Amino acid sequence: DAGVTQSPTHLIKTRGQHVTLRCSPISGHKSVSWYQQVLGQGPQFIFQYYEKEERGRGNFPDRFSARQFPNYSSELNVNALLLGDSALYLCASSPMGGNEKLFFGSGTQLSVL
Amino acid sequence: GESVGLHLPTLSVQEGDNSIINCAYSNSASDYFIWYKQESGKGPQFIIDIRSNMDKRQGQRVTVLLNKTVKHLSLQIAATQPGDSAVYFCAETINNAGNMLTFGGGTRLMVKP
């Protein structure tokens, strides 16, 4: 069975641009979460979506947005990129979005120049 | 805000020895805890979890201990192998927080042959 898949694996952008990152959850999982991991730190929660509805939002500016599609895949959008947005963006999925095992993808490495 | 932290940023052990990675958490309302392993270039991989109604849980070569009195979590790896070399994160969440995990900063485990 395929795990959580993310695309692209690497991305280089310049300041002010926008970016869209994509995630496909494990088959049968209805919840998708996004995390930002800065080099040398633990992941930080950005969003959770369950059944296409936003279930949780972390402490990130409005430049960050996300959505979930009927097939449970998800997109993370970041507008007006800043140098500090350079990080590994991780997508995770779980069956029902509660306190249960969270499975992570390998991430998208975003570099903002 | 509440956060999860780790005492040791780097742990070096001899192959075959047991490893103990510690984690302190500050949110007394946390009731679900997870250990993740992250290898270079990969997303966090689920190792083992424990709920607050337990104080010990065992997996294959791994044991998690939870001490709610002092808000301490530990991961024990038996007969540490070179393939165990990675960064280990503890994460916590509360019952109504869904997939919103709070991660610690990570401990790097280095296994010497």
mmCIF file with all atom_site columns, C-alpha atoms in Angstrom:
data_model
loop_
_atom_site.group_PDB
_atom_site.id
_atom_site.type_symbol
_atom_site.label_atom_id
_atom_site.label_alt_id
_atom_site.label_comp_id
_atom_site.label_asym_id
_atom_site.label_entity_id
_atom_site.label_seq_id
_atom_site.pdbx_PDB_ins_code
_atom_site.Cartn_x
_atom_site.Cartn_y
_atom_site.Cartn_z
_atom_site.occupancy
_atom_site.B_iso_or_equiv
_atom_site.pdbx_formal_charge
_atom_site.auth_seq_id
_atom_site.auth_comp_id
_atom_site.auth_asym_id
_atom_site.auth_atom_id
_atom_site.pdbx_PDB_model_num
ATOM 1   C CA . ASP A 1 1   ? 0.000   0.000  0.000  1.00 0.00 ? 1   ASP A CA 1
ATOM 2   C CA . ALA A 1 2   ? 1.216   3.486  -0.809 1.00 0.00 ? 2   ALA A CA 1
ATOM 3   C CA . GLY A 1 3   ? 1.996   5.757  2.089  1.00 0.00 ? 3   GLY A CA 1
ATOM 4   C CA . VAL A 1 4   ? 1.421   9.491  2.239  1.00 0.00 ? 4   VAL A CA 1
ATOM 5   C CA . THR A 1 5   ? 2.727   11.019 -0.984 1.00 0.00 ? 5   THR A CA 1
ATOM 6   C CA . GLN A 1 6   ? 3.774   14.614 -1.448 1.00 0.00 ? 6   GLN A CA 1
ATOM 7   C CA . SER A 1 7   ? 4.755   16.660 -4.467 1.00 0.00 ? 7   SER A CA 1
ATOM 8   C CA . PRO A 1 8   ? 7.018   18.176 -5.432 1.00 0.00 ? 8   PRO A CA 1
ATOM 9   C CA . THR A 1 9   ? 9.906   16.809 -3.370 1.00 0.00 ? 9   THR A CA 1
ATOM 10  C CA . HIS A 1 10  ? 11.980  19.965 -3.767 1.00 0.00 ? 10  HIS A CA 1
ATOM 11  C CA . LEU A 1 11  ? 11.083  23.498 -4.774 1.00 0.00 ? 11  LEU A CA 1
ATOM 12  C CA . ILE A 1 12  ? 12.992  26.749 -5.133 1.00 0.00 ? 12  ILE A CA 1
ATOM 13  C CA . LYS A 1 13  ? 11.122  30.055 -5.103 1.00 0.00 ? 13  LYS A CA 1
ATOM 14  C CA . THR A 1 14  ? 12.006  33.715 -4.702 1.00 0.00 ? 14  THR A CA 1
ATOM 15  C CA . ARG A 1 15  ? 10.662  36.155 -2.157 1.00 0.00 ? 15  ARG A CA 1
ATOM 16  C CA . GLY A 1 16  ? 7.168   37.400 -2.907 1.00 0.00 ? 16  GLY A CA 1
ATOM 17  C CA . GLN A 1 17  ? 6.160   34.410 -5.004 1.00 0.00 ? 17  GLN A CA 1
ATOM 18  C CA . HIS A 1 18  ? 3.479   31.942 -4.036 1.00 0.00 ? 18  HIS A CA 1
ATOM 19  C CA . VAL A 1 19  ? 3.683   28.188 -3.807 1.00 0.00 ? 19  VAL A CA 1
ATOM 20  C CA . THR A 1 20  ? 1.279   25.243 -3.837 1.00 0.00 ? 20  THR A CA 1
ATOM 21  C CA . LEU A 1 21  ? 2.224   21.963 -2.226 1.00 0.00 ? 21  LEU A CA 1
ATOM 22  C CA . ARG A 1 22  ? 0.231   18.773 -2.732 1.00 0.00 ? 22  ARG A CA 1
ATOM 23  C CA . CYS A 1 23  ? -0.482  15.740 -0.611 1.00 0.00 ? 23  CYS A CA 1
ATOM 24  C CA . SER A 1 24  ? -2.268  12.444 -1.103 1.00 0.00 ? 24  SER A CA 1
ATOM 25  C CA . PRO A 1 25  ? -3.170  10.626 2.108  1.00 0.00 ? 25  PRO A CA 1
ATOM 26  C CA . ILE A 1 26  ? -3.034  6.911  2.731  1.00 0.00 ? 26  ILE A CA 1
ATOM 27  C CA . SER A 1 27  ? -5.993  5.201  1.100  1.00 0.00 ? 27  SER A CA 1
ATOM 28  C CA . GLY A 1 28  ? -8.934  5.219  3.504  1.00 0.00 ? 28  GLY A CA 1
ATOM 29  C CA . HIS A 1 29  ? -7.609  8.106  5.603  1.00 0.00 ? 29  HIS A CA 1
ATOM 30  C CA . LYS A 1 30  ? -9.980  11.047 5.822  1.00 0.00 ? 30  LYS A CA 1
ATOM 31  C CA . SER A 1 31  ? -7.806  13.501 7.736  1.00 0.00 ? 31  SER A CA 1
ATOM 32  C CA . VAL A 1 32  ? -4.822  15.431 6.441  1.00 0.00 ? 32  VAL A CA 1
ATOM 33  C CA . SER A 1 33  ? -2.548  17.666 8.482  1.00 0.00 ? 33  SER A CA 1
ATOM 34  C CA . TRP A 1 34  ? 0.275   19.971 7.459  1.00 0.00 ? 34  TRP A CA 1
ATOM 35  C CA . TYR A 1 35  ? 3.424   20.664 9.448  1.00 0.00 ? 35  TYR A CA 1
ATOM 36  C CA . GLN A 1 36  ? 6.408   22.959 8.909  1.00 0.00 ? 36  GLN A CA 1
ATOM 37  C CA . GLN A 1 37  ? 9.824   21.716 9.968  1.00 0.00 ? 37  GLN A CA 1
ATOM 38  C CA . VAL A 1 38  ? 12.667  24.198 10.090 1.00 0.00 ? 38  VAL A CA 1
ATOM 39  C CA . LEU A 1 39  ? 16.137  22.686 9.995  1.00 0.00 ? 39  LEU A CA 1
ATOM 40  C CA . GLY A 1 40  ? 17.192  21.435 13.400 1.00 0.00 ? 40  GLY A CA 1
ATOM 41  C CA . GLN A 1 41  ? 13.749  21.708 14.978 1.00 0.00 ? 41  GLN A CA 1
ATOM 42  C CA . GLY A 1 42  ? 10.692  19.571 15.471 1.00 0.00 ? 42  GLY A CA 1
ATOM 43  C CA . PRO A 1 43  ? 7.691   19.897 13.155 1.00 0.00 ? 43  PRO A CA 1
ATOM 44  C CA . GLN A 1 44  ? 5.177   22.667 13.874 1.00 0.00 ? 44  GLN A CA 1
ATOM 45  C CA . PHE A 1 45  ? 1.479   22.219 13.237 1.00 0.00 ? 45  PHE A CA 1
ATOM 46  C CA . ILE A 1 46  ? -0.033  24.397 10.504 1.00 0.00 ? 46  ILE A CA 1
ATOM 47  C CA . PHE A 1 47  ? -3.465  22.954 9.581  1.00 0.00 ? 47  PHE A CA 1
ATOM 48  C CA . GLN A 1 48  ? -5.683  19.934 9.933  1.00 0.00 ? 48  GLN A CA 1
ATOM 49  C CA . TYR A 1 49  ? -8.504  19.086 7.527  1.00 0.00 ? 49  TYR A CA 1
ATOM 50  C CA . TYR A 1 50  ? -11.097 16.397 7.998  1.00 0.00 ? 50  TYR A CA 1
ATOM 51  C CA . GLU A 1 51  ? -13.884 15.679 5.543  1.00 0.00 ? 51  GLU A CA 1
ATOM 52  C CA . LYS A 1 52  ? -12.952 18.877 3.662  1.00 0.00 ? 52  LYS A CA 1
ATOM 53  C CA . GLU A 1 53  ? -13.467 21.048 6.736  1.00 0.00 ? 53  GLU A CA 1
ATOM 54  C CA . GLU A 1 54  ? -10.722 22.847 8.642  1.00 0.00 ? 54  GLU A CA 1
ATOM 55  C CA . ARG A 1 55  ? -10.460 21.212 12.042 1.00 0.00 ? 55  ARG A CA 1
ATOM 56  C CA . GLY A 1 56  ? -7.454  23.030 13.438 1.00 0.00 ? 56  GLY A CA 1
ATOM 57  C CA . ARG A 1 57  ? -5.094  25.854 12.682 1.00 0.00 ? 57  ARG A CA 1
ATOM 58  C CA . GLY A 1 58  ? -1.694  26.559 14.187 1.00 0.00 ? 58  GLY A CA 1
ATOM 59  C CA . ASN A 1 59  ? 0.010   29.865 14.812 1.00 0.00 ? 59  ASN A CA 1
ATOM 60  C CA . PHE A 1 60  ? 0.797   30.776 11.222 1.00 0.00 ? 60  PHE A CA 1
ATOM 61  C CA . PRO A 1 61  ? -0.042  33.995 9.316  1.00 0.00 ? 61  PRO A CA 1
ATOM 62  C CA . ASP A 1 62  ? -2.908  34.296 6.864  1.00 0.00 ? 62  ASP A CA 1
ATOM 63  C CA . ARG A 1 63  ? -0.424  33.892 4.014  1.00 0.00 ? 63  ARG A CA 1
ATOM 64  C CA . PHE A 1 64  ? -0.789  30.180 4.715  1.00 0.00 ? 64  PHE A CA 1
ATOM 65  C CA . SER A 1 65  ? -3.963  28.484 3.527  1.00 0.00 ? 65  SER A CA 1
ATOM 66  C CA . ALA A 1 66  ? -5.036  24.981 2.698  1.00 0.00 ? 66  ALA A CA 1
ATOM 67  C CA . ARG A 1 67  ? -7.911  22.949 1.399  1.00 0.00 ? 67  ARG A CA 1
ATOM 68  C CA . GLN A 1 68  ? -8.989  19.350 1.132  1.00 0.00 ? 68  GLN A CA 1
ATOM 69  C CA . PHE A 1 69  ? -10.657 17.812 -1.871 1.00 0.00 ? 69  PHE A CA 1
ATOM 70  C CA . PRO A 1 70  ? -13.474 15.227 -2.072 1.00 0.00 ? 70  PRO A CA 1
ATOM 71  C CA . ASN A 1 71  ? -10.885 12.479 -2.644 1.00 0.00 ? 71  ASN A CA 1
ATOM 72  C CA . TYR A 1 72  ? -9.224  13.607 0.655  1.00 0.00 ? 72  TYR A CA 1
ATOM 73  C CA . SER A 1 73  ? -6.081  14.914 -1.037 1.00 0.00 ? 73  SER A CA 1
ATOM 74  C CA . SER A 1 74  ? -4.951  18.315 0.083  1.00 0.00 ? 74  SER A CA 1
ATOM 75  C CA . GLU A 1 75  ? -3.091  21.440 -1.008 1.00 0.00 ? 75  GLU A CA 1
ATOM 76  C CA . LEU A 1 76  ? -1.118  23.876 1.090  1.00 0.00 ? 76  LEU A CA 1
ATOM 77  C CA . ASN A 1 77  ? -0.748  27.370 -0.350 1.00 0.00 ? 77  ASN A CA 1
ATOM 78  C CA . VAL A 1 78  ? 1.691   29.997 0.819  1.00 0.00 ? 78  VAL A CA 1
ATOM 79  C CA . ASN A 1 79  ? 1.512   33.525 -0.575 1.00 0.00 ? 79  ASN A CA 1
ATOM 80  C CA . ALA A 1 80  ? 4.069   36.345 -0.514 1.00 0.00 ? 80  ALA A CA 1
ATOM 81  C CA . LEU A 1 81  ? 6.908   34.009 0.370  1.00 0.00 ? 81  LEU A CA 1
ATOM 82  C CA . LEU A 1 82  ? 9.507   35.158 2.872  1.00 0.00 ? 82  LEU A CA 1
ATOM 83  C CA . LEU A 1 83  ? 13.021  33.844 3.380  1.00 0.00 ? 83  LEU A CA 1
ATOM 84  C CA . GLY A 1 84  ? 11.857  32.434 6.697  1.00 0.00 ? 84  GLY A CA 1
ATOM 85  C CA . ASP A 1 85  ? 9.361   30.180 4.964  1.00 0.00 ? 85  ASP A CA 1
ATOM 86  C CA . SER A 1 86  ? 12.250  27.983 3.838  1.00 0.00 ? 86  SER A CA 1
ATOM 87  C CA . ALA A 1 87  ? 11.580  24.650 5.491  1.00 0.00 ? 87  ALA A CA 1
ATOM 88  C CA . LEU A 1 88  ? 10.498  21.064 5.038  1.00 0.00 ? 88  LEU A CA 1
ATOM 89  C CA . TYR A 1 89  ? 6.711   20.935 4.694  1.00 0.00 ? 89  TYR A CA 1
ATOM 90  C CA . LEU A 1 90  ? 5.277   17.685 5.927  1.00 0.00 ? 90  LEU A CA 1
ATOM 91  C CA . CYS A 1 91  ? 1.881   16.229 5.246  1.00 0.00 ? 91  CYS A CA 1
ATOM 92  C CA . ALA A 1 92  ? 0.400   13.618 7.545  1.00 0.00 ? 92  ALA A CA 1
ATOM 93  C CA . SER A 1 93  ? -2.759  11.551 7.380  1.00 0.00 ? 93  SER A CA 1
ATOM 94  C CA . SER A 1 94  ? -4.866  9.589  9.822  1.00 0.00 ? 94  SER A CA 1
ATOM 95  C CA . PRO A 1 95  ? -8.058  7.581  9.502  1.00 0.00 ? 95  PRO A CA 1
ATOM 96  C CA . MET A 1 96  ? -10.471 9.714  11.510 1.00 0.00 ? 96  MET A CA 1
ATOM 97  C CA . GLY A 1 97  ? -8.563  12.816 12.574 1.00 0.00 ? 97  GLY A CA 1
ATOM 98  C CA . GLY A 1 98  ? -8.651  12.102 16.293 1.00 0.00 ? 98  GLY A CA 1
ATOM 99  C CA . ASN A 1 99  ? -5.991  11.041 18.772 1.00 0.00 ? 99  ASN A CA 1
ATOM 100 C CA . GLU A 1 100 ? -4.643  8.243  16.628 1.00 0.00 ? 100 GLU A CA 1
ATOM 101 C CA . LYS A 1 101 ? -1.503  7.302  14.757 1.00 0.00 ? 101 LYS A CA 1
ATOM 102 C CA . LEU A 1 102 ? -0.384  10.019 12.392 1.00 0.00 ? 102 LEU A CA 1
ATOM 103 C CA . PHE A 1 103 ? 1.518   8.897  9.294  1.00 0.00 ? 103 PHE A CA 1
ATOM 104 C CA . PHE A 1 104 ? 3.863   11.365 7.617  1.00 0.00 ? 104 PHE A CA 1
ATOM 105 C CA . GLY A 1 105 ? 5.019   11.762 4.061  1.00 0.00 ? 105 GLY A CA 1
ATOM 106 C CA . SER A 1 106 ? 8.626   12.529 3.147  1.00 0.00 ? 106 SER A CA 1
ATOM 107 C CA . GLY A 1 107 ? 7.872   16.202 2.748  1.00 0.00 ? 107 GLY A CA 1
ATOM 108 C CA . THR A 1 108 ? 8.497   19.000 0.291  1.00 0.00 ? 108 THR A CA 1
ATOM 109 C CA . GLN A 1 109 ? 11.734  20.891 0.825  1.00 0.00 ? 109 GLN A CA 1
ATOM 110 C CA . LEU A 1 110 ? 11.016  24.538 0.041  1.00 0.00 ? 110 LEU A CA 1
ATOM 111 C CA . SER A 1 111 ? 13.862  26.991 -0.417 1.00 0.00 ? 111 SER A CA 1
ATOM 112 C CA . VAL A 1 112 ? 13.041  30.686 -0.688 1.00 0.00 ? 112 VAL A CA 1
ATOM 113 C CA . LEU A 1 113 ? 15.818  32.821 -2.164 1.00 0.00 ? 113 LEU A CA 1
ATOM 114 C CA . GLY B 2 1   ? 2.339   28.129 25.045 1.00 0.00 ? 1   GLY B CA 1
ATOM 115 C CA . GLU B 2 2   ? 2.781   24.591 26.240 1.00 0.00 ? 2   GLU B CA 1
ATOM 116 C CA . SER B 2 3   ? 5.639   22.661 24.668 1.00 0.00 ? 3   SER B CA 1
ATOM 117 C CA . VAL B 2 4   ? 7.443   19.376 24.753 1.00 0.00 ? 4   VAL B CA 1
ATOM 118 C CA . GLY B 2 5   ? 11.176  19.374 25.289 1.00 0.00 ? 5   GLY B CA 1
ATOM 119 C CA . LEU B 2 6   ? 14.079  16.962 25.354 1.00 0.00 ? 6   LEU B CA 1
ATOM 120 C CA . HIS B 2 7   ? 16.953  16.879 27.817 1.00 0.00 ? 7   HIS B CA 1
ATOM 121 C CA . LEU B 2 8   ? 19.761  15.710 25.506 1.00 0.00 ? 8   LEU B CA 1
ATOM 122 C CA . PRO B 2 9   ? 20.238  16.921 21.969 1.00 0.00 ? 9   PRO B CA 1
ATOM 123 C CA . THR B 2 10  ? 22.721  14.119 21.085 1.00 0.00 ? 10  THR B CA 1
ATOM 124 C CA . LEU B 2 11  ? 23.060  10.595 22.430 1.00 0.00 ? 11  LEU B CA 1
ATOM 125 C CA . SER B 2 12  ? 25.928  8.344  21.392 1.00 0.00 ? 12  SER B CA 1
ATOM 126 C CA . VAL B 2 13  ? 25.734  4.613  22.201 1.00 0.00 ? 13  VAL B CA 1
ATOM 127 C CA . GLN B 2 14  ? 27.646  1.488  21.339 1.00 0.00 ? 14  GLN B CA 1
ATOM 128 C CA . GLU B 2 15  ? 26.002  -1.022 19.035 1.00 0.00 ? 15  GLU B CA 1
ATOM 129 C CA . GLY B 2 16  ? 24.253  -3.662 21.111 1.00 0.00 ? 16  GLY B CA 1
ATOM 130 C CA . ASP B 2 17  ? 23.761  -1.413 24.132 1.00 0.00 ? 17  ASP B CA 1
ATOM 131 C CA . ASN B 2 18  ? 20.386  -0.160 25.279 1.00 0.00 ? 18  ASN B CA 1
ATOM 132 C CA . SER B 2 19  ? 19.423  3.455  24.552 1.00 0.00 ? 19  SER B CA 1
ATOM 133 C CA . ILE B 2 20  ? 17.218  5.713  26.623 1.00 0.00 ? 20  ILE B CA 1
ATOM 134 C CA . ILE B 2 21  ? 15.864  8.947  25.178 1.00 0.00 ? 21  ILE B CA 1
ATOM 135 C CA . ASN B 2 22  ? 14.075  11.277 27.565 1.00 0.00 ? 22  ASN B CA 1
ATOM 136 C CA . CYS B 2 23  ? 11.396  13.890 27.091 1.00 0.00 ? 23  CYS B CA 1
ATOM 137 C CA . ALA B 2 24  ? 9.741   16.348 29.461 1.00 0.00 ? 24  ALA B CA 1
ATOM 138 C CA . TYR B 2 25  ? 6.330   17.768 28.735 1.00 0.00 ? 25  TYR B CA 1
ATOM 139 C CA . SER B 2 26  ? 4.695   20.744 30.359 1.00 0.00 ? 26  SER B CA 1
ATOM 140 C CA . ASN B 2 27  ? 1.008   20.446 29.487 1.00 0.00 ? 27  ASN B CA 1
ATOM 141 C CA . SER B 2 28  ? -0.613  18.465 32.270 1.00 0.00 ? 28  SER B CA 1
ATOM 142 C CA . ALA B 2 29  ? -3.723  18.111 30.092 1.00 0.00 ? 29  ALA B CA 1
ATOM 143 C CA . SER B 2 30  ? -1.831  16.096 27.468 1.00 0.00 ? 30  SER B CA 1
ATOM 144 C CA . ASP B 2 31  ? -3.192  12.584 27.270 1.00 0.00 ? 31  ASP B CA 1
ATOM 145 C CA . TYR B 2 32  ? -1.678  11.067 24.153 1.00 0.00 ? 32  TYR B CA 1
ATOM 146 C CA . PHE B 2 33  ? 2.037   10.780 23.447 1.00 0.00 ? 33  PHE B CA 1
ATOM 147 C CA . ILE B 2 34  ? 3.922   9.520  20.421 1.00 0.00 ? 34  ILE B CA 1
ATOM 148 C CA . TRP B 2 35  ? 7.551   8.823  19.605 1.00 0.00 ? 35  TRP B CA 1
ATOM 149 C CA . TYR B 2 36  ? 8.742   9.383  16.056 1.00 0.00 ? 36  TYR B CA 1
ATOM 150 C CA . LYS B 2 37  ? 12.015  8.512  14.330 1.00 0.00 ? 37  LYS B CA 1
ATOM 151 C CA . GLN B 2 38  ? 13.263  10.721 11.533 1.00 0.00 ? 38  GLN B CA 1
ATOM 152 C CA . GLU B 2 39  ? 16.075  9.731  9.222  1.00 0.00 ? 39  GLU B CA 1
ATOM 153 C CA . SER B 2 40  ? 17.821  12.211 6.991  1.00 0.00 ? 40  SER B CA 1
ATOM 154 C CA . GLY B 2 41  ? 15.683  13.213 4.016  1.00 0.00 ? 41  GLY B CA 1
ATOM 155 C CA . LYS B 2 42  ? 12.587  11.427 5.295  1.00 0.00 ? 42  LYS B CA 1
ATOM 156 C CA . GLY B 2 43  ? 9.469   12.321 7.188  1.00 0.00 ? 43  GLY B CA 1
ATOM 157 C CA . PRO B 2 44  ? 8.904   11.266 10.813 1.00 0.00 ? 44  PRO B CA 1
ATOM 158 C CA . GLN B 2 45  ? 8.182   7.558  11.181 1.00 0.00 ? 45  GLN B CA 1
ATOM 159 C CA . PHE B 2 46  ? 5.805   6.362  13.904 1.00 0.00 ? 46  PHE B CA 1
ATOM 160 C CA . ILE B 2 47  ? 7.534   4.217  16.529 1.00 0.00 ? 47  ILE B CA 1
ATOM 161 C CA . ILE B 2 48  ? 5.194   3.785  19.464 1.00 0.00 ? 48  ILE B CA 1
ATOM 162 C CA . ASP B 2 49  ? 2.446   5.643  21.277 1.00 0.00 ? 49  ASP B CA 1
ATOM 163 C CA . ILE B 2 50  ? 0.976   5.670  24.762 1.00 0.00 ? 50  ILE B CA 1
ATOM 164 C CA . ARG B 2 51  ? -2.145  7.115  26.312 1.00 0.00 ? 51  ARG B CA 1
ATOM 165 C CA . SER B 2 52  ? -2.282  8.731  29.699 1.00 0.00 ? 52  SER B CA 1
ATOM 166 C CA . ASN B 2 53  ? -4.178  5.837  31.269 1.00 0.00 ? 53  ASN B CA 1
ATOM 167 C CA . MET B 2 54  ? -1.044  3.701  30.880 1.00 0.00 ? 54  MET B CA 1
ATOM 168 C CA . ASP B 2 55  ? 2.463   4.056  32.279 1.00 0.00 ? 55  ASP B CA 1
ATOM 169 C CA . LYS B 2 56  ? 4.268   1.567  30.075 1.00 0.00 ? 56  LYS B CA 1
ATOM 170 C CA . ARG B 2 57  ? 3.890   0.144  26.625 1.00 0.00 ? 57  ARG B CA 1
ATOM 171 C CA . GLN B 2 58  ? 6.152   -2.235 24.761 1.00 0.00 ? 58  GLN B CA 1
ATOM 172 C CA . GLY B 2 59  ? 6.779   -2.793 21.096 1.00 0.00 ? 59  GLY B CA 1
ATOM 173 C CA . GLN B 2 60  ? 9.402   -4.637 19.172 1.00 0.00 ? 60  GLN B CA 1
ATOM 174 C CA . ARG B 2 61  ? 12.718  -3.663 20.866 1.00 0.00 ? 61  ARG B CA 1
ATOM 175 C CA . VAL B 2 62  ? 11.139  -0.423 22.084 1.00 0.00 ? 62  VAL B CA 1
ATOM 176 C CA . THR B 2 63  ? 9.444   0.521  25.330 1.00 0.00 ? 63  THR B CA 1
ATOM 177 C CA . VAL B 2 64  ? 7.798   3.815  26.211 1.00 0.00 ? 64  VAL B CA 1
ATOM 178 C CA . LEU B 2 65  ? 7.442   4.850  29.832 1.00 0.00 ? 65  LEU B CA 1
ATOM 179 C CA . LEU B 2 66  ? 5.132   7.617  30.995 1.00 0.00 ? 66  LEU B CA 1
ATOM 180 C CA . ASN B 2 67  ? 5.416   9.262  34.393 1.00 0.00 ? 67  ASN B CA 1
ATOM 181 C CA . LYS B 2 68  ? 2.509   11.680 34.739 1.00 0.00 ? 68  LYS B CA 1
ATOM 182 C CA . THR B 2 69  ? 3.548   12.776 38.205 1.00 0.00 ? 69  THR B CA 1
ATOM 183 C CA . VAL B 2 70  ? 6.689   14.446 36.912 1.00 0.00 ? 70  VAL B CA 1
ATOM 184 C CA . LYS B 2 71  ? 5.457   14.848 33.330 1.00 0.00 ? 71  LYS B CA 1
ATOM 185 C CA . HIS B 2 72  ? 8.216   12.730 31.858 1.00 0.00 ? 72  HIS B CA 1
ATOM 186 C CA . LEU B 2 73  ? 8.304   10.404 28.887 1.00 0.00 ? 73  LEU B CA 1
ATOM 187 C CA . SER B 2 74  ? 11.094  8.068  27.833 1.00 0.00 ? 74  SER B CA 1
ATOM 188 C CA . LEU B 2 75  ? 11.845  5.794  24.913 1.00 0.00 ? 75  LEU B CA 1
ATOM 189 C CA . GLN B 2 76  ? 13.982  2.751  25.532 1.00 0.00 ? 76  GLN B CA 1
ATOM 190 C CA . ILE B 2 77  ? 15.565  0.927  22.606 1.00 0.00 ? 77  ILE B CA 1
ATOM 191 C CA . ALA B 2 78  ? 16.967  -2.502 23.351 1.00 0.00 ? 78  ALA B CA 1
ATOM 192 C CA . ALA B 2 79  ? 20.092  -3.823 21.624 1.00 0.00 ? 79  ALA B CA 1
ATOM 193 C CA . THR B 2 80  ? 20.604  -0.640 19.623 1.00 0.00 ? 80  THR B CA 1
ATOM 194 C CA . GLN B 2 81  ? 21.554  -1.209 15.999 1.00 0.00 ? 81  GLN B CA 1
ATOM 195 C CA . PRO B 2 82  ? 23.223  1.066  13.409 1.00 0.00 ? 82  PRO B CA 1
ATOM 196 C CA . GLY B 2 83  ? 19.855  1.363  11.674 1.00 0.00 ? 83  GLY B CA 1
ATOM 197 C CA . ASP B 2 84  ? 18.512  3.052  14.801 1.00 0.00 ? 84  ASP B CA 1
ATOM 198 C CA . SER B 2 85  ? 20.701  6.087  14.125 1.00 0.00 ? 85  SER B CA 1
ATOM 199 C CA . ALA B 2 86  ? 18.307  8.973  13.539 1.00 0.00 ? 86  ALA B CA 1
ATOM 200 C CA . VAL B 2 87  ? 16.662  11.939 15.248 1.00 0.00 ? 87  VAL B CA 1
ATOM 201 C CA . TYR B 2 88  ? 13.948  10.974 17.708 1.00 0.00 ? 88  TYR B CA 1
ATOM 202 C CA . PHE B 2 89  ? 11.040  13.250 18.551 1.00 0.00 ? 89  PHE B CA 1
ATOM 203 C CA . CYS B 2 90  ? 8.444   12.972 21.252 1.00 0.00 ? 90  CYS B CA 1
ATOM 204 C CA . ALA B 2 91  ? 5.085   14.576 20.587 1.00 0.00 ? 91  ALA B CA 1
ATOM 205 C CA . GLU B 2 92  ? 2.024   15.237 22.712 1.00 0.00 ? 92  GLU B CA 1
ATOM 206 C CA . THR B 2 93  ? -1.569  16.158 22.200 1.00 0.00 ? 93  THR B CA 1
ATOM 207 C CA . ILE B 2 94  ? -4.776  16.504 24.172 1.00 0.00 ? 94  ILE B CA 1
ATOM 208 C CA . ASN B 2 95  ? -8.015  14.650 23.637 1.00 0.00 ? 95  ASN B CA 1
ATOM 209 C CA . ASN B 2 96  ? -9.873  17.269 21.649 1.00 0.00 ? 96  ASN B CA 1
ATOM 210 C CA . ALA B 2 97  ? -6.931  18.493 19.601 1.00 0.00 ? 97  ALA B CA 1
ATOM 211 C CA . GLY B 2 98  ? -7.211  16.001 16.763 1.00 0.00 ? 98  GLY B CA 1
ATOM 212 C CA . ASN B 2 99  ? -3.997  15.724 14.823 1.00 0.00 ? 99  ASN B CA 1
ATOM 213 C CA . MET B 2 100 ? -2.481  18.855 16.359 1.00 0.00 ? 100 MET B CA 1
ATOM 214 C CA . LEU B 2 101 ? 0.688   17.404 17.811 1.00 0.00 ? 101 LEU B CA 1
ATOM 215 C CA . THR B 2 102 ? 3.229   19.459 19.722 1.00 0.00 ? 102 THR B CA 1
ATOM 216 C CA . PHE B 2 103 ? 6.726   18.193 18.995 1.00 0.00 ? 103 PHE B CA 1
ATOM 217 C CA . GLY B 2 104 ? 9.879   18.553 21.002 1.00 0.00 ? 104 GLY B CA 1
ATOM 218 C CA . GLY B 2 105 ? 13.165  19.655 19.493 1.00 0.00 ? 105 GLY B CA 1
ATOM 219 C CA . GLY B 2 106 ? 14.514  16.151 18.899 1.00 0.00 ? 106 GLY B CA 1
ATOM 220 C CA . THR B 2 107 ? 17.415  14.000 20.095 1.00 0.00 ? 107 THR B CA 1
ATOM 221 C CA . ARG B 2 108 ? 19.995  12.688 17.680 1.00 0.00 ? 108 ARG B CA 1
ATOM 222 C CA . LEU B 2 109 ? 20.924  9.072  18.376 1.00 0.00 ? 109 LEU B CA 1
ATOM 223 C CA . MET B 2 110 ? 24.299  7.983  17.043 1.00 0.00 ? 110 MET B CA 1
ATOM 224 C CA . VAL B 2 111 ? 25.172  4.294  17.165 1.00 0.00 ? 111 VAL B CA 1
ATOM 225 C CA . LYS B 2 112 ? 28.859  3.434  17.158 1.00 0.00 ? 112 LYS B CA 1
ATOM 226 C CA . PRO B 2 113 ? 29.830  0.099  15.591 1.00 0.00 ? 113 PRO B CA 1
#
